[in-house]
Amino acid sequence: MTDDLATKTCTPCRGGIPPLSSAEVETFRTKVPEWTVADSSSRIERTFRFRNFAEAFAFVQKVAELAESEGHHPDVSFGWGYVTVSLQTKKIKGLHENDFIIAAKLDEITKSG
């Protein structure tokens, strides 16, 4: 595993592989500490906070652009001042390195403004 997930690119996941184990999930999660593990280590989630609805919506657009460029699509919900991003590799009904790559890239986007 690389130390800098944000520099990696998602690889196509066609299913047929096992999801990450709980131990592997926790190892990856240390690289994205603001994300929480949910649903018996099958999903990660983070809520980002913003000053208003427009900033939240602008972030949703960035999430969509990243998802399209990486070919890995999270579930997103948002409202006034917040965006919640939930990641899971649906084809394997669990977590894959790709989920943590997207998480790391989203963390970088919020750091850069």
Coordinates of C-alpha atoms in Angstrom, one line a residue:
M1 CA 0.0 0.0 0.0
T2 CA 1.3 3.4 -0.9
D3 CA 1.5 6.2 1.7
D4 CA -0.1 8.7 -0.6
L5 CA -3.4 7.5 -1.8
A6 CA -4.2 10.8 -3.4
T7 CA -1.6 10.3 -6.1
K8 CA -3.0 6.9 -7.2
T9 CA -5.7 6.4 -9.8
C10 CA -8.7 4.1 -9.4
T11 CA -8.5 0.8 -11.2
P12 CA -11.6 -0.8 -12.7
C13 CA -13.3 -3.2 -10.4
R14 CA -15.3 -5.8 -12.2
G15 CA -16.4 -7.8 -9.2
G16 CA -15.3 -11.3 -8.3
I17 CA -12.8 -10.2 -5.8
P18 CA -13.3 -10.1 -2.0
P19 CA -13.8 -6.8 -0.3
L20 CA -11.0 -5.6 2.0
S21 CA -10.9 -7.3 5.4
S22 CA -11.6 -5.3 8.6
A23 CA -7.9 -5.2 9.3
E24 CA -7.1 -3.9 5.8
V25 CA -9.9 -1.3 6.1
E26 CA -8.4 0.0 9.3
T27 CA -5.0 0.2 7.8
F28 CA -6.3 2.2 4.8
R29 CA -8.5 4.3 7.2
T30 CA -5.4 5.6 9.0
K31 CA -4.5 7.3 5.7
V32 CA -7.9 9.2 5.7
P33 CA -8.5 9.7 9.4
E34 CA -11.5 12.0 9.0
W35 CA -13.5 9.3 7.4
T36 CA -15.6 6.9 9.5
V37 CA -16.1 3.2 8.8
A38 CA -19.7 2.0 8.8
D39 CA -21.8 -1.1 8.1
S40 CA -19.4 -3.7 9.4
S41 CA -16.4 -2.3 7.5
S42 CA -18.3 -2.3 4.1
R43 CA -18.5 1.5 3.7
I44 CA -16.7 4.7 4.6
E45 CA -18.3 8.1 5.0
R46 CA -17.5 11.7 5.8
T47 CA -19.5 14.9 6.2
F48 CA -17.9 18.0 4.9
R49 CA -19.0 21.4 6.4
F50 CA -19.4 24.6 4.4
R51 CA -20.5 28.2 5.2
N52 CA -23.6 28.0 3.0
F53 CA -25.6 26.1 0.4
A54 CA -23.7 27.5 -2.6
E55 CA -20.3 26.3 -1.2
A56 CA -21.8 22.9 -0.5
F57 CA -23.2 22.7 -4.0
A58 CA -19.9 23.8 -5.5
F59 CA -18.2 20.9 -3.6
V60 CA -20.8 18.5 -4.9
Q61 CA -19.8 19.5 -8.4
K62 CA -16.2 18.8 -7.6
V63 CA -17.1 15.4 -6.2
A64 CA -19.0 14.6 -9.5
E65 CA -16.1 15.7 -11.6
L66 CA -13.7 13.6 -9.6
A67 CA -16.0 10.6 -9.7
E68 CA -16.3 10.8 -13.5
S69 CA -12.6 11.2 -14.0
E70 CA -11.8 8.2 -11.8
G71 CA -14.8 6.0 -12.9
H72 CA -15.7 5.4 -9.2
H73 CA -19.0 7.0 -8.0
P74 CA -19.9 7.7 -4.4
D75 CA -23.3 8.3 -2.9
V76 CA -23.7 12.0 -2.1
S77 CA -26.2 13.9 -0.1
F78 CA -26.1 17.6 0.7
G79 CA -28.0 20.6 2.0
W80 CA -27.3 23.9 3.6
G81 CA -23.7 23.9 4.8
Y82 CA -22.9 20.2 4.4
V83 CA -22.1 17.4 2.0
T84 CA -22.0 13.8 3.1
V85 CA -20.0 11.4 0.9
S86 CA -20.4 7.7 1.3
L87 CA -18.1 5.3 -0.5
Q88 CA -18.5 1.6 -1.2
T89 CA -17.5 -0.6 -4.2
K90 CA -21.0 -1.9 -5.0
K91 CA -19.8 -4.7 -7.3
I92 CA -18.1 -6.4 -4.3
K93 CA -20.5 -5.1 -1.6
G94 CA -17.7 -3.8 0.4
L95 CA -14.6 -1.6 0.4
H96 CA -11.7 -1.6 -2.1
E97 CA -8.6 0.5 -2.3
N98 CA -10.5 2.7 -4.9
D99 CA -12.8 3.9 -2.1
F100 CA -9.8 5.1 -0.1
I101 CA -8.2 6.7 -3.2
I102 CA -11.4 8.8 -3.7
A103 CA -11.5 9.7 0.0
A104 CA -7.9 10.9 -0.1
K105 CA -8.5 12.9 -3.2
L106 CA -11.6 14.5 -1.7
D107 CA -9.6 15.4 1.4
E108 CA -7.0 17.1 -0.9
I109 CA -9.7 19.1 -2.7
T110 CA -11.0 20.5 0.6
K111 CA -7.4 21.4 1.7
S112 CA -6.8 23.3 -1.5
G113 CA -10.0 25.2 -1.3

